[in-house]
Each structure stands twice: as structure tokens, then as C-alpha cells.
XYZ file of C-alpha atoms in Angstrom:
760
model
C 7.682 -12.378 40.512
C 7.570 -8.664 39.031
C 4.394 -7.138 38.011
C 4.466 -7.230 34.271
C 1.614 -3.784 34.936
C -1.047 -5.515 32.404
C -3.498 -3.450 34.323
C -6.777 -2.187 32.571
C -5.905 0.621 30.756
C -8.854 2.212 30.945
C -7.895 3.232 34.300
C -5.785 6.585 34.729
C -1.594 5.904 34.604
C -0.303 4.417 37.756
C 2.112 7.137 37.983
C 0.594 9.942 37.429
C -1.088 11.847 40.602
C -4.566 12.513 40.653
C -4.544 16.053 41.493
C -2.137 16.306 38.704
C -3.459 18.635 35.952
C -2.947 15.408 33.926
C -4.565 13.575 35.715
C -7.520 15.717 35.906
C -7.602 15.495 31.871
C -7.552 11.872 32.085
C -11.190 11.749 33.577
C -12.362 12.757 30.282
C -15.573 10.300 29.170
C -14.637 7.209 27.293
C -16.418 5.573 24.714
C -19.709 4.248 25.631
C -19.264 5.629 29.019
C -21.057 8.945 30.323
C -19.104 9.606 33.294
C -15.708 8.131 32.455
C -16.671 4.997 34.415
C -15.918 1.048 33.370
C -18.928 -0.028 31.282
C -21.787 -1.311 33.392
C -23.115 -4.956 32.580
C -26.276 -5.217 31.242
C -29.663 -5.035 32.656
C -30.235 -7.906 34.891
C -26.888 -9.070 34.652
C -23.919 -8.990 37.453
C -20.495 -8.502 36.442
C -18.456 -11.304 37.440
C -14.939 -10.869 38.899
C -12.757 -13.787 38.416
C -10.040 -14.931 40.255
C -7.076 -17.405 39.253
C -8.700 -19.942 41.647
C -12.051 -19.964 39.692
C -10.007 -21.197 36.282
C -8.799 -24.478 36.020
C -5.091 -24.846 35.309
C -5.911 -26.470 31.858
C -7.250 -23.094 30.923
C -4.500 -21.079 31.312
C -1.688 -21.970 29.369
C -1.160 -22.595 25.572
C -0.377 -26.350 25.302
C -2.696 -27.655 27.763
C -5.906 -25.354 26.489
C -6.811 -21.582 25.396
C -9.518 -19.389 26.853
C -10.971 -19.521 23.087
C -9.473 -22.552 21.694
C -8.996 -25.772 23.710
C -5.982 -27.969 23.165
C -3.505 -25.254 20.913
C -0.489 -27.377 20.865
C 2.919 -25.634 21.532
C 4.386 -26.346 18.420
C 2.597 -28.101 15.276
C 3.784 -28.163 11.581
C 3.291 -30.011 8.311
C 6.314 -32.171 8.809
C 8.226 -30.175 6.128
C 10.457 -28.256 8.848
C 12.643 -29.904 11.035
C 12.281 -28.047 14.729
C 14.658 -27.919 17.293
C 12.909 -27.076 20.504
C 14.635 -24.314 22.102
C 15.393 -23.601 26.176
C 16.608 -20.857 28.100
C 20.042 -22.844 28.004
C 20.235 -21.843 23.853
C 20.335 -18.330 24.785
C 22.990 -15.832 26.011
C 21.474 -14.430 29.521
C 21.909 -10.819 28.280
C 20.180 -11.684 25.344
C 17.277 -13.216 27.230
C 17.097 -10.067 29.476
C 17.175 -7.808 26.673
C 14.119 -9.263 25.464
C 12.422 -9.690 28.698
C 13.314 -5.457 28.856
C 12.121 -4.832 25.043
C 8.769 -6.649 25.960
C 8.052 -4.661 28.875
C 9.073 -1.820 26.790
C 6.601 -2.140 24.198
C 3.772 -2.989 27.080
C 4.785 0.204 28.859
C 4.428 2.152 25.793
C 1.355 0.958 25.186
C -0.290 1.907 28.437
C 1.471 5.242 28.360
C -0.012 6.010 25.038
C -3.457 5.224 26.005
C -2.909 7.087 28.944
C -1.967 10.246 27.156
C -4.920 9.822 25.039
C -6.946 10.097 27.918
C -5.148 13.368 28.729
C -5.719 14.903 25.437
C -2.471 14.074 24.038
C -2.974 12.182 21.182
C -6.166 11.144 19.232
C -5.459 7.306 18.834
C -3.638 4.036 19.514
C -4.047 0.211 18.475
C -1.747 -1.955 20.881
C 0.478 -4.757 21.008
C -0.052 -5.888 24.136
C -0.059 -10.002 24.284
C 1.666 -10.096 20.884
C 5.167 -9.541 22.190
C 6.943 -12.889 22.673
C 6.534 -13.672 18.810
C 7.192 -10.515 17.696
C 10.366 -10.774 19.918
C 11.175 -14.128 19.429
C 11.491 -13.732 15.145
C 13.469 -10.608 15.360
C 16.423 -12.533 17.158
C 16.957 -14.140 13.728
C 16.390 -11.270 11.475
C 19.025 -8.919 9.770
C 17.369 -5.153 9.700
C 19.041 -2.321 7.914
C 18.724 -0.179 4.751
C 18.461 -1.577 1.042
C 19.192 -4.659 -0.480
C 21.698 -7.243 1.531
C 19.408 -7.123 4.498
C 15.429 -8.481 5.424
C 12.748 -6.480 4.593
C 9.730 -6.050 6.890
C 5.854 -5.682 5.987
C 3.953 -4.782 9.185
C 0.597 -4.477 10.404
C -0.699 -2.276 13.291
C 0.276 -4.581 16.018
C 3.855 -4.922 15.417
C 5.140 -2.396 18.097
C 7.545 -4.936 20.078
C 9.005 -6.020 16.409
C 9.882 -2.248 15.733
C 11.522 -1.697 19.121
C 12.957 -5.421 19.044
C 14.696 -4.135 15.249
C 15.943 -0.869 16.617
C 13.076 1.697 16.909
C 13.145 3.610 20.140
C 10.747 4.746 22.598
C 11.013 8.012 21.587
C 10.661 7.687 17.890
C 7.395 5.632 19.219
C 5.966 8.234 20.942
C 6.696 10.900 18.431
C 4.481 8.763 16.036
C 1.646 8.810 18.882
C 2.097 12.835 19.318
C 2.116 12.956 15.603
C 5.236 14.958 15.994
C 7.273 16.690 12.814
C 9.899 14.141 13.187
C 7.918 10.955 13.643
C 10.160 9.065 11.275
C 7.495 6.717 10.639
C 5.403 9.545 8.616
C 5.984 13.039 10.123
C 2.742 12.846 11.412
C 0.986 12.193 8.411
C -0.571 8.824 9.315
C -2.067 7.277 12.410
C -0.207 5.950 15.170
C 1.137 2.252 14.841
C 1.754 3.044 10.764
C 5.272 1.823 11.140
C 7.351 2.932 8.120
C 11.392 2.438 8.908
C 13.471 2.994 5.972
C 16.460 2.431 7.803
C 15.421 -0.580 9.197
C 13.512 -1.831 5.984
C 10.512 -1.752 7.622
C 8.106 -0.749 4.339
C 5.357 2.265 5.380
C 2.270 0.462 6.460
C -1.212 1.044 4.709
C -4.266 0.833 6.966
C -6.049 -0.953 4.531
C -6.356 -4.894 6.059
C -4.157 -6.999 4.114
C -2.455 -4.565 1.797
C 0.864 -5.661 3.045
C 0.677 -9.280 1.632
C 1.795 -8.799 -2.169
C 4.034 -5.745 -1.497
C 5.523 -8.587 0.812
C 5.900 -11.059 -2.209
C 7.478 -8.504 -4.353
C 10.371 -7.933 -1.749
C 10.498 -11.575 -1.589
C 11.069 -11.742 -5.511
C 13.595 -9.333 -5.146
C 15.768 -11.004 -3.020
C 15.631 -13.792 -5.448
C 16.519 -11.737 -8.415
C 19.338 -10.975 -6.880
C 20.293 -14.252 -5.115
C 20.385 -13.311 -1.671
C 19.738 -15.491 1.720
C 17.790 -12.558 2.815
C 13.917 -13.300 3.736
C 10.492 -11.004 4.154
C 8.608 -10.339 7.171
C 4.751 -10.160 6.439
C 2.916 -9.763 9.528
C -1.140 -9.590 9.963
C -3.643 -10.662 12.028
C -6.459 -13.118 12.129
C -9.104 -11.382 10.285
C -6.637 -10.422 7.568
C -6.674 -13.721 6.214
C -10.203 -13.805 5.037
C -8.640 -10.508 2.509
C -8.238 -12.288 -1.063
C -4.797 -10.636 -1.051
C -3.886 -13.544 1.404
C -4.487 -16.409 -0.669
C -3.145 -14.690 -3.715
C -0.073 -14.182 -2.169
C 0.363 -17.727 -0.831
C -0.401 -19.348 -4.199
C 2.260 -17.174 -5.767
C 4.816 -17.239 -3.203
C 4.282 -21.135 -3.217
C 4.457 -21.311 -6.973
C 7.934 -19.425 -6.844
C 8.988 -20.749 -3.336
C 9.714 -16.737 -2.410
C 11.630 -16.404 0.980
C 8.435 -14.736 2.256
C 7.345 -15.623 6.105
C 3.651 -14.789 6.412
C 3.252 -14.353 10.211
C -0.749 -14.228 11.439
C -0.693 -13.213 15.023
C -3.992 -14.889 15.937
C -5.497 -13.429 18.969
C -8.758 -14.776 18.035
C -10.737 -11.534 17.019
C -11.013 -9.438 13.973
C -12.080 -6.099 15.908
C -15.057 -7.832 17.449
C -16.041 -10.730 15.262
C -14.342 -13.946 16.850
C -12.582 -16.529 14.626
C -15.279 -19.196 14.907
C -17.217 -16.833 12.843
C -14.538 -15.488 10.254
C -12.812 -18.344 9.401
C -12.957 -21.968 8.204
C -11.583 -24.831 10.507
C -11.112 -22.220 13.381
C -7.459 -21.314 12.215
C -5.464 -19.527 9.583
C -3.531 -22.708 9.952
C -5.779 -24.757 8.195
C -6.653 -22.454 5.446
C -3.183 -22.517 4.230
C -3.109 -26.364 3.593
C -4.316 -25.963 0.344
C -1.170 -24.275 -1.256
C 1.799 -27.072 -2.515
C 5.236 -25.803 -1.533
C 3.932 -23.657 1.469
C 5.368 -25.125 4.667
C 3.318 -24.594 7.670
C 3.653 -23.836 11.474
C 1.635 -23.116 14.404
C 2.988 -21.930 17.546
C 1.971 -20.626 21.035
C 2.918 -16.926 20.477
C 2.582 -16.517 24.161
C 5.346 -19.180 24.488
C 8.907 -16.978 23.780
C 11.115 -20.520 23.542
C 8.293 -22.417 21.726
C 8.208 -19.015 19.613
C 11.873 -18.901 18.836
C 11.867 -22.644 18.398
C 9.410 -21.881 15.407
C 11.205 -18.839 14.337
C 14.705 -20.243 13.968
C 13.495 -22.991 12.109
C 11.599 -21.002 9.652
C 13.797 -18.322 8.973
C 16.769 -20.747 8.375
C 14.489 -22.825 5.890
C 13.759 -19.484 3.905
C 17.269 -18.605 4.038
C 18.553 -21.961 2.647
C 15.866 -20.907 -0.099
C 13.279 -24.033 0.481
C 9.994 -21.664 -0.323
C 7.543 -19.685 2.011
C 6.679 -20.381 5.516
C 2.820 -19.510 6.848
C 3.723 -19.332 10.619
C 0.622 -18.609 12.948
C 1.281 -17.634 16.179
C -2.032 -18.059 19.154
C -1.686 -15.117 20.985
C -3.947 -13.120 23.161
C -5.055 -9.652 22.985
C -4.899 -7.555 25.941
C -6.407 -5.030 24.822
C -9.616 -3.524 23.410
C -8.605 -3.734 19.320
C -8.251 0.220 19.658
C -8.358 3.194 21.772
C -12.090 3.140 20.006
C -12.865 0.203 20.940
C -14.653 -1.261 24.547
C -14.233 -5.133 24.366
C -16.462 -5.371 27.697
C -19.077 -5.310 24.870
C -18.241 -8.555 23.146
C -15.765 -10.648 25.599
C -16.920 -12.082 28.679
C -15.041 -11.198 31.976
C -13.880 -14.958 32.321
C -12.134 -14.764 28.749
C -10.508 -11.438 29.294
C -9.187 -12.736 32.409
C -7.949 -16.094 31.485
C -6.118 -14.169 28.878
C -4.439 -11.917 31.365
C -3.057 -15.711 32.968
C -1.051 -16.401 29.780
C 0.417 -12.674 29.208
C 3.695 -13.189 27.606
C 5.690 -11.135 29.716
C 4.654 -12.519 32.570
C 5.180 -16.108 31.331
C 8.801 -15.232 29.839
C 9.732 -13.639 33.638
C 8.715 -16.245 35.143
C 10.865 -18.874 33.160
C 13.840 -16.481 33.477
C 13.305 -16.373 37.135
C 12.751 -19.638 37.894
C 15.950 -20.721 35.844
C 18.103 -17.962 37.400
C 18.618 -16.074 34.438
C 16.814 -12.800 36.677
C 16.152 -12.582 40.314
C 12.956 -11.264 41.320
C 14.597 -8.092 42.566
C 15.949 -7.469 39.303
C 12.903 -7.793 37.594
C 11.122 -5.662 39.525
C 14.537 -2.729 38.831
C 13.589 -3.655 35.072
C 10.439 -2.632 35.456
C 11.320 0.068 37.287
C 13.784 1.351 34.735
C 11.245 0.799 31.676
C 8.713 3.067 33.401
C 11.138 6.019 34.022
C 12.785 5.781 30.643
C 9.225 5.446 29.056
C 8.180 8.348 31.201
C 10.937 10.721 30.357
C 10.800 9.987 26.402
C 6.879 10.873 26.929
C 7.942 14.100 28.472
C 10.449 14.849 25.529
C 8.127 14.007 22.658
C 5.531 16.481 23.923
C 7.701 19.349 23.720
C 8.777 18.509 20.057
C 7.173 20.459 17.186
C 4.432 19.801 15.247
C 4.298 19.515 11.571
C 4.343 22.794 9.958
C 0.987 23.333 8.057
C 2.815 24.730 4.970
C 4.076 21.505 4.641
C 0.719 19.355 4.481
C 1.117 18.912 0.858
C 4.512 18.224 0.124
C 5.854 14.792 -1.367
C 2.545 13.874 -2.977
C 4.995 13.649 -5.803
C 8.909 13.386 -6.354
C 10.184 17.135 -6.159
C 13.519 16.665 -7.392
C 14.879 17.052 -11.135
C 14.805 13.832 -12.867
C 17.785 14.596 -14.985
C 16.292 13.639 -18.283
C 17.490 15.786 -21.323
C 14.040 15.867 -23.125
C 13.296 15.745 -26.711
C 10.895 17.674 -28.714
C 9.179 17.079 -32.183
C 11.701 18.697 -33.818
C 14.025 15.912 -33.156
C 11.985 13.445 -35.236
C 12.963 13.064 -38.830
C 9.912 13.550 -41.032
C 11.731 11.075 -43.633
C 12.291 8.052 -41.111
C 10.120 5.120 -40.933
C 6.555 5.090 -40.042
C 5.509 3.237 -36.858
C 2.258 2.640 -35.033
C 1.436 3.108 -31.696
C 1.684 -0.474 -30.317
C 5.446 -0.602 -32.134
C 6.467 2.674 -30.722
C 5.391 1.200 -27.217
C 7.565 -2.285 -27.686
C 10.202 -0.288 -29.155
C 10.580 1.834 -26.319
C 10.312 -1.076 -23.883
C 13.607 -2.740 -25.254
C 15.341 0.471 -25.545
C 14.612 1.269 -21.774
C 15.407 -2.557 -20.652
C 18.726 -2.351 -22.496
C 19.607 0.875 -20.993
C 18.481 -0.160 -17.403
C 18.714 -3.980 -16.109
C 16.719 -2.758 -12.935
C 13.692 -2.974 -15.374
C 11.483 -5.647 -15.205
C 8.114 -6.448 -17.341
C 5.369 -8.583 -16.175
C 1.698 -9.095 -16.210
C -0.986 -11.560 -17.954
C -0.047 -13.035 -21.182
C 3.089 -10.698 -21.563
C 6.119 -13.220 -21.805
C 6.904 -15.786 -24.349
C 5.956 -15.975 -27.970
C 2.356 -14.068 -26.840
C 4.181 -10.702 -26.221
C 0.997 -9.720 -24.458
C -2.571 -9.886 -26.372
C -1.824 -6.754 -28.240
C 1.899 -7.628 -28.799
C 3.193 -4.644 -27.236
C 5.711 -7.232 -25.423
C 6.424 -9.255 -27.988
C 10.303 -10.812 -28.079
C 10.945 -9.452 -24.360
C 11.407 -12.704 -22.757
C 13.236 -13.863 -25.760
C 15.812 -10.668 -25.848
C 16.348 -9.874 -22.145
C 15.190 -13.464 -20.385
C 12.723 -14.999 -18.222
C 13.692 -13.301 -15.127
C 13.084 -9.616 -16.683
C 9.963 -10.338 -18.728
C 7.314 -13.038 -17.398
C 3.881 -13.798 -16.731
C 1.995 -13.477 -13.853
C -1.081 -15.252 -12.140
C -4.550 -13.713 -13.450
C -4.952 -11.379 -10.251
C -4.581 -7.556 -11.057
C -4.253 -6.962 -7.445
C -1.181 -9.150 -7.160
C 0.452 -7.389 -10.309
C 0.171 -4.249 -8.708
C 1.042 -4.911 -5.297
C 3.996 -7.250 -5.858
C 5.531 -3.884 -7.759
C 5.184 -2.326 -4.976
C 7.921 -4.353 -3.403
C 9.981 -4.632 -6.298
C 9.725 -1.185 -6.995
C 10.662 -0.417 -3.519
C 13.661 -2.541 -3.070
C 15.344 -1.036 -6.049
C 13.585 -2.503 -9.803
C 11.399 -0.368 -11.795
C 8.461 -2.721 -12.513
C 6.971 -1.791 -16.070
C 3.600 -4.172 -15.328
C 0.749 -4.679 -17.806
C -3.202 -4.721 -16.647
C -4.557 -6.406 -19.680
C -7.792 -4.323 -20.218
C -8.518 -0.567 -17.963
C -11.848 -2.838 -17.271
C -10.077 -5.464 -15.351
C -8.422 -2.743 -12.876
C -10.522 -2.713 -10.416
C -9.412 -6.067 -8.413
C -6.289 -3.770 -7.882
C -7.532 -0.483 -6.668
C -7.014 -1.504 -3.180
C -3.007 -1.584 -4.073
C -3.402 1.320 -6.519
C -5.242 3.888 -4.154
C -4.312 2.910 -0.452
C -0.845 1.704 -1.388
C 0.793 2.670 -4.446
C -0.410 6.538 -4.658
C 0.242 7.461 -1.360
C 3.164 5.675 -0.640
C 6.085 8.670 -0.906
C 3.503 11.278 0.995
C 2.363 8.687 3.923
C 6.220 8.396 4.746
C 6.975 11.606 4.317
C 8.873 10.967 1.351
C 11.195 8.233 2.942
C 9.872 6.008 0.793
C 9.166 5.433 -3.141
C 7.524 2.825 -5.412
C 8.051 4.007 -8.979
C 6.534 1.682 -11.685
C 4.646 2.164 -14.553
C 1.391 0.699 -15.131
C 0.292 0.285 -18.617
C -3.066 -0.275 -19.141
C -5.051 -0.569 -22.727
C -8.482 1.241 -22.473
C -11.417 2.913 -24.496
C -13.828 1.895 -26.964
C -14.615 1.741 -30.955
C -13.574 -1.624 -31.012
C -16.955 -3.751 -30.217
C -15.342 -4.439 -27.075
C -19.027 -4.340 -25.195
C -19.155 -3.258 -21.432
C -15.795 -4.517 -20.181
C -13.304 -4.317 -22.881
C -14.127 -0.608 -23.665
C -13.945 1.422 -20.219
C -11.956 4.885 -20.075
C -10.731 5.150 -16.549
C -8.642 8.440 -16.720
C -11.292 10.308 -14.218
C -10.958 8.200 -11.557
C -7.220 7.919 -11.561
C -6.789 11.544 -12.005
C -8.692 11.777 -8.693
C -5.592 9.857 -6.878
C -3.174 12.208 -5.605
C 0.680 10.746 -6.140
C -0.703 8.734 -9.296
C 0.696 10.191 -12.367
C -1.698 9.562 -15.763
C -0.603 10.029 -19.505
C -2.770 8.975 -22.337
C -0.522 9.629 -25.526
C -2.498 10.138 -29.093
C 0.302 9.404 -31.151
C 3.471 6.658 -31.464
C 5.721 9.593 -31.407
C 4.317 10.637 -28.240
C 3.766 7.072 -26.885
C 7.404 6.376 -27.170
C 8.718 9.499 -25.365
C 5.879 9.977 -22.724
C 6.766 5.953 -21.779
C 10.406 6.124 -21.864
C 10.073 9.627 -19.634
C 7.633 7.509 -17.530
C 9.883 4.544 -16.941
C 12.436 6.783 -15.970
C 10.323 8.819 -13.201
C 10.368 8.842 -9.466
C 6.672 8.431 -9.315
C 3.998 5.989 -9.970
C 2.636 6.263 -13.589
C -0.599 4.937 -14.989
C -0.075 4.707 -18.532
C -3.351 4.323 -20.769
C -2.771 3.335 -24.095
C -5.841 3.714 -26.496
C -6.672 0.134 -27.874
C -8.077 1.749 -31.307
C -4.691 3.646 -31.979
C -2.715 0.808 -31.647
C -2.814 0.134 -34.947
C -4.747 3.029 -36.339
C -3.196 5.181 -39.362
C -4.475 8.317 -37.655
C -1.925 7.847 -34.879
C 1.174 6.582 -37.089
C 4.100 8.898 -37.195
C 8.104 8.975 -37.990
C 9.819 6.694 -36.125
C 11.668 8.895 -33.049
C 15.452 8.533 -32.614
C 16.632 6.134 -29.810
C 15.975 6.848 -26.348
C 13.317 9.822 -27.278
C 11.708 11.533 -24.394
C 9.227 13.811 -23.566
C 8.169 15.928 -20.465
C 4.927 14.973 -18.763
C 2.615 18.105 -18.068
C 3.568 20.086 -21.274
C 0.844 19.847 -23.932
C 0.768 19.350 -27.668
C -0.708 22.002 -30.203
C -1.791 19.247 -32.415
C -3.458 21.801 -34.818
C -3.098 25.985 -34.500
C -5.872 27.959 -35.063
C -7.736 31.206 -34.054
C -11.142 31.061 -33.810
C -12.028 28.227 -31.234
C -9.963 26.021 -29.045
C -10.944 22.168 -28.724
C -9.104 20.825 -25.593
C -8.892 17.086 -25.834
C -6.639 13.848 -25.540
C -6.293 10.218 -26.627
C -8.557 9.048 -29.431
C -10.524 12.354 -28.954
C -7.271 14.003 -30.553
C -7.814 12.270 -33.744
C -11.537 13.513 -33.847
C -11.010 16.725 -32.924
C -8.586 17.335 -35.937
C -11.197 15.835 -38.517
C -13.816 18.343 -36.985
C -11.217 20.964 -37.525
C -10.576 20.029 -41.073
C -14.058 20.435 -41.866
C -14.399 23.744 -40.330
C -11.336 24.996 -42.220
C -13.646 24.243 -45.116
C -16.565 26.654 -43.489
C -14.264 29.351 -42.628
C -13.455 28.524 -38.946
C -10.007 27.987 -37.762
C -9.932 25.684 -34.924
C -6.902 25.335 -32.385
C -6.655 21.465 -31.445
C -4.779 21.268 -27.854
C -4.182 17.679 -27.189
C -3.061 17.179 -23.579
C -0.734 14.126 -23.510
C -0.900 13.955 -19.791
C -3.816 14.826 -17.264
C -1.302 14.559 -14.246
C 0.396 16.601 -14.326
C -2.409 18.840 -16.313
C -0.892 21.685 -18.336
C -3.392 24.211 -17.569
C -1.292 27.205 -18.806
C -1.293 25.954 -22.392
C -5.198 25.732 -21.995
C -5.659 28.965 -20.833
C -3.445 30.427 -23.342
C -5.274 28.806 -26.215
C -8.726 30.003 -24.674
C -7.273 33.604 -24.174
C -6.362 33.497 -27.924
C -9.635 32.098 -29.857
C -12.114 33.064 -26.656
C -14.252 30.047 -27.842
C -14.000 26.573 -26.474
C -15.248 22.841 -26.869
C -13.940 20.011 -24.322
C -14.004 16.485 -25.897
C -13.378 13.387 -24.172
C -14.862 9.648 -24.747
C -15.251 9.078 -21.185
C -19.183 9.724 -19.619
C -19.727 13.192 -19.701
C -21.184 13.357 -16.270
C -17.960 13.612 -13.842
C -15.639 13.227 -16.627
C -12.446 14.562 -16.417
C -13.368 16.816 -19.087
C -15.529 18.678 -16.361
C -12.384 19.482 -14.331
C -10.934 21.229 -17.602
C -13.978 22.850 -17.846
C -14.398 24.218 -14.521
C -10.252 25.761 -14.434
C -11.753 27.396 -17.653
C -14.437 28.824 -15.870
C -12.382 29.949 -12.833
C -9.675 31.316 -14.555
C -10.420 32.426 -18.195
C -14.070 33.378 -18.101
C -13.514 36.881 -18.861
C -11.883 35.992 -22.054
C -14.936 33.718 -23.257
C -17.256 35.363 -26.128
C -19.477 31.715 -25.850
C -20.392 29.100 -23.222
C -18.232 26.508 -22.549
C -19.263 23.655 -24.324
C -18.432 19.570 -24.190
C -18.828 16.508 -26.012
C -18.186 13.094 -24.213
C -19.648 9.753 -24.082
C -23.621 8.804 -22.506
C -23.727 8.094 -18.634
C -24.318 4.510 -19.856
C -22.032 1.331 -20.376
C -20.566 0.730 -23.412
C -22.731 -1.877 -24.965
C -21.507 -4.610 -27.831
C -23.376 -4.151 -31.409
C -21.986 -1.679 -33.244
C -24.707 0.413 -33.947
C -25.664 0.821 -29.829
C -22.039 1.446 -29.198
C -21.969 4.539 -31.706
C -25.005 5.874 -30.031
C -22.998 5.924 -26.672
C -19.693 7.127 -27.725
C -18.604 10.604 -29.268
C -18.629 10.478 -32.926
C -17.006 12.903 -35.530
C -20.275 14.356 -36.308
C -21.328 15.125 -32.894
C -18.244 16.978 -32.138
C -18.504 18.673 -35.551
C -22.434 19.588 -34.506
C -21.282 21.314 -31.505
C -18.347 22.839 -32.854
C -20.575 24.717 -35.305
C -23.346 25.292 -32.975
C -20.074 27.096 -30.778
C -18.704 29.065 -33.442
C -22.177 30.562 -34.140
C -22.897 31.723 -30.946
């Protein structure tokens, strides 16, 4: 039998001559090993070398026991899916040989990339070794391709063999390892093994554990919306099943019977934490039992034929529209967690050796030889060819260009033309019927949904007669149907996460987070998934969406119904942020946001929803306004007040008072803070020579501080007085009226600051 070459990859490359320059570099010390030698056992202990003879047969194979958990069955299910057990006779011989070769290719790439690291070529690696069989098995029943009409794939970092099986090449894998400009996953922007292959429908992968669950579910919902027979592959390790997103996704998938395969590749370790310290019941298979409508299967993931039996049954179940499947594959991790880890610190020699005895490549190879599909000589030749292919690919990849430094900030946002014919305030008929802000939002949603059938609206309480807690989505379900305006579970991370999958597959989600104060469970998705989606895929993927968020105080909402969040999200590259102050601006900016190619956080001040001060004549149908263009809410010559949102109206009140005192105040309403119209701010300051920045959020590290900094940097020479700020106290917003008034900006406070500034 050919050796599958799963040697200890802490050694140098078997093919590299020790006297070669590369081999010399390969002697660089490894973590926790000052001399570059394997770590020594603790004082008083001896390293134990385990041989095959030392291990009882019943500890060597799944089905008869596992090194970590005894008596793991070959295939187990909850009985909801009929499974036909497949054998080599059920496969074409050439197909089996190709699968073995791809598994060998994956393994050899793992080895080669670890060697390259020791040679100073590359910076990081996280391996697939031990996971290959189940990935290869599932790929055989999948339909990769680009866009709707194909299956979708949401990977995690150990899915190398799956990527190769779907169509990624060794050259592409090595471009990613070396962070080259032509790396198809990210153009060198992400760490290796962060797959993102648009032509294969492999979604760009985030580092955050569990970040793929709800986006994967969004792809599943999109499949259902299009009435296709495709499925979405959502992969993870056992540690990720401790994340709340895993359970949120299982719940919603089961409720909607989404065509989602949740593959848990259970190698028994979350870095160094063993499964019995991580998971109730010792296996995610038991965790998934509580979701009615979710089918469960458990398989020996080191056995290709058992894995194929489960994969075939599960994927046919999904294609038949019978609901989601959680497939737990018991695999082995034959490498440390990553190139930064030393697993000898927490795994015994006996356990590591036992895992090597159930190496999935060795098992498949042995079976194929036994069945006459492959000879030992052919297996050896195959291994040699794989070595040669990977070595040649590595040499080629080394010669490819690194990313150009001047491209480092490319693709943070969409860089093309939206092809929108924008309106201006001059297009509004002053005699038109007055409209309050919440009605402007509702009317815009109706107009846009009628214009574009890809637009879907969802969130908590948005559907049916309720129409949202502020009625912004009233009548949408009745007018456009339950598949285009619907309620979500009360889970903000799920709302944003599923919107990623919806958007990436071609829909335009407009989702609502009921209060800004409750957006924080979605922070993982917003910061690490949504905002960098385009950037980290080097412009291959995008997830344009609108996230509508009621915000702000002055409504006696207390600590958790009054927050302002713009400074945090304004500090999130890739996310645009709008804060309209009038009904007309809300209508125009929301329509543009929906037509945008970037994700937009659309902040709606609750106190303005029905405020007379924010009411305007109704703009024309399909009214749009550009992002990044501030509005001069009041022209003046003596002082500039820069503000946005609710504070625009308080600034206008102060300006009106000061006019009686002979001070002519210009009020600049930003309308959006990302992008920020710095040009209009600076032009106004150059004209008036005095500036007051007003914002409702905490003064300390609020967004107004950035405005002040830009003015200080670029307009200092024009100033006749210090830059002043009026903003909220650094305190939660209390409930009692007297206390709320004490911590939020007031008309009197703004007027007093403006008078002081004018008198300076």
C-alpha cells in the first residue's frame, strides 16, 4: 500500500534536500521550541512511542471505537431519512480513483504549505488533514457553479478538500497561501484557507467562528424563493456549535424547512478544548435533537463510503424539499489546530497515533486496493504524481506578483456608477400634501418594492396588520405578499446574517432592527461579515442591503430605547450610514440606499417619525438623493453649526433665536456621515470663521469629534474662535423626564454655546 504521507509536518519537506537553501530556512525554530526540535515531554515524563501493535484493533476504526470517544457508529440517524449504504460497487472506478487523488492532493498541499512556512514563505496555515473523506463524499452530490441555479457553499477554514473537489486548483490554493495578487479568494487580503470562489458559489469566508451559519440560511431561503431544487452547504467544526448563531440558524431553518445541510466536522477539539469540555452530551448530534423539522445524521467521517451514503441521502432529502439536515461527521485532526499551535501540549502520543491509524486517505486507498479498483503500484504512482503537481504549483506560485501597495484600500466600497438620476429639493412641489417621516419611509418602501421584485422586507413585527412598532412597514404584506414582507424570529444576528445570504444570491433585503439599542447581538455579522464582504473578496462578492434602525432619545425610552449608535458604525469600513432629518430626505436617501451596491445603515430618529418639524411636502415618486452631499438647512455668515438628525431642528431653533440678536447662523445638515461631505463643512467654516458641532450621542468619542478633528486639520487658519461642541453626557440615557433632559442636548444648551462662540 502506498504511504499517504501523513508524516509529522513539524519535520522538513521530505523532498527538500537538507543542504538546499530552502531546507536551511526550514530549520527556523517553531513555536515553543527554541531549537526547532520537537517539544520535549514535561520534566519527569518520558515520550512514549506507540506502535500499531500497542493499540487494540477496536481502538483503530470508527464503528468499533474511536481514540477519544468509544463506540461511534458508522452511520446513525434519527430515522427521518432512509439511508442506502454504498459500497465501491456503487461508484465508477475512475470516479473513485479521482476522489482518492483529490484527497491526496489536499493532504500534500497541507504538507507543502507547512514546509513553505518553515522556509519563510507564507505566514499561516490551518489544515484539512483528517477531514478529507466526508468533504469528498459530499462534493460528489453537489452542483457548483456561479449564481442561482447552482448549489451554494458556506465554508469554514478546514474545507480545503471540498474546495479542490468542487474545482479549485492547487495553484489557486498556493496563491492564497502566499497571499499573491491573483489569489482568487481574496487577492491576498485574507489569511489562507479563507475560501471565497465566486465561480463556484463558495461564499467569501470570515474568520469569526460561526459567522457562516445565518448567511448560509439566507442562501437557503433564496433557493426557496426561486423555487429551485438546490441546497446550501454550511460547514463548521464541533467548537462552532457552541455559538448562538448555530442554534439560531437551526431553529429558523427547521421552522421554514430550508434546504440547508449543516455539516459539523467533529474532530473532537476546539483548538485545545476537548469535546467533553465543550459540548453537552459529547457530540453536536445530540445538541441538534431539539429542533422539530430538522433531520439528524451522524457518520464516520473517516470512512468515505459511509460518508457518501449519508451525503447522498441527506442531499436528496434537501433537493426533495423535505427540510434541513444536520450531519455530524466524526473525523480526526491529524495536524495541530494551525501553524501557530503545538498539539503535543494537550494531546497524548497514544491519542495522536490512534488518530493516524484511521487516516481517511489510508482507509480509502486500502479499500480500493482490496476491491481491485487500484493496485499498490498505481497508488504509489498517483502519490508521486500528486507530489510533482504540488511542487510544480508551488514553484509557479512563488513567482507570481504580490499585491501592489497602492491597491490596499481598493474595494472598501462599490467603485462604479449607480446610474441614478438624482433629484434635488427643487423637484419638490411646495404645495404638495404634507408628509411625516414615518409615512415617507413607508411610501418609499412601497414604491421600491413595486419597482423591483428582488426587494424583500423582514424583521421583528414588520409583517401583517402590525406593520412594525412604528408602522413604517404597514400594508406591505397585504400589497406584496408574505414572501416579500415577513416576520423574523426575535434574533437580530439572524436577521442581519440571513440578509447576507439573500443579498449575495441576488436579492435586495431591507431589514429592520426594531431599536438601535438591540442591534448589538448582530454586531458580529455587521462588523465581521457584512461590512468587509466586498473588500475581503477583492470585489468578487458583495452583499448590498439596507438595515433600517430607529434610534435616539427624547421619547422617554430609558437606557434601552434611546441609544445613538452612529459613531460606532461610522467607524466600520464598508458600511454606509445615513441619518435623515426630514421626511423628504428620508424618502430620497432611503430610495438611494435600496438601489445602492453597498450595505447601508439607515438610522431613523424615533422622535422625528411624526414630528411637525420634520414634516415636508411630499416629494415626487421615485425621489432619490445622493449620499455624501450635505444640505444647507439655513444659510448664514457669522457662524456654522454642523449637525445631523434630530439635532438639525434644535440647531435651527437656536439659529432663529440668534437672528434676533444679530448673529447670522448657517446650519449644515450632514444627512449621511459615511460618506461624509467634508467639502461642504469646510467651505462653510471658511465663510463664517466660527463653528459649533452639535450631536445627540455622547460628546466623548462621538462622531462630532471626527468632524472637529477634520476642521482643525483643514480649516484652522480660517477660525476666529475655538471649535466648540454640544453633545450628550457620557452616561446612559435615563427614563425620568427630568433626568433624560439633563443628559441630552437642549435648545437652551445649544443657544448658550452659540452665544459664547459668537462673543469670543
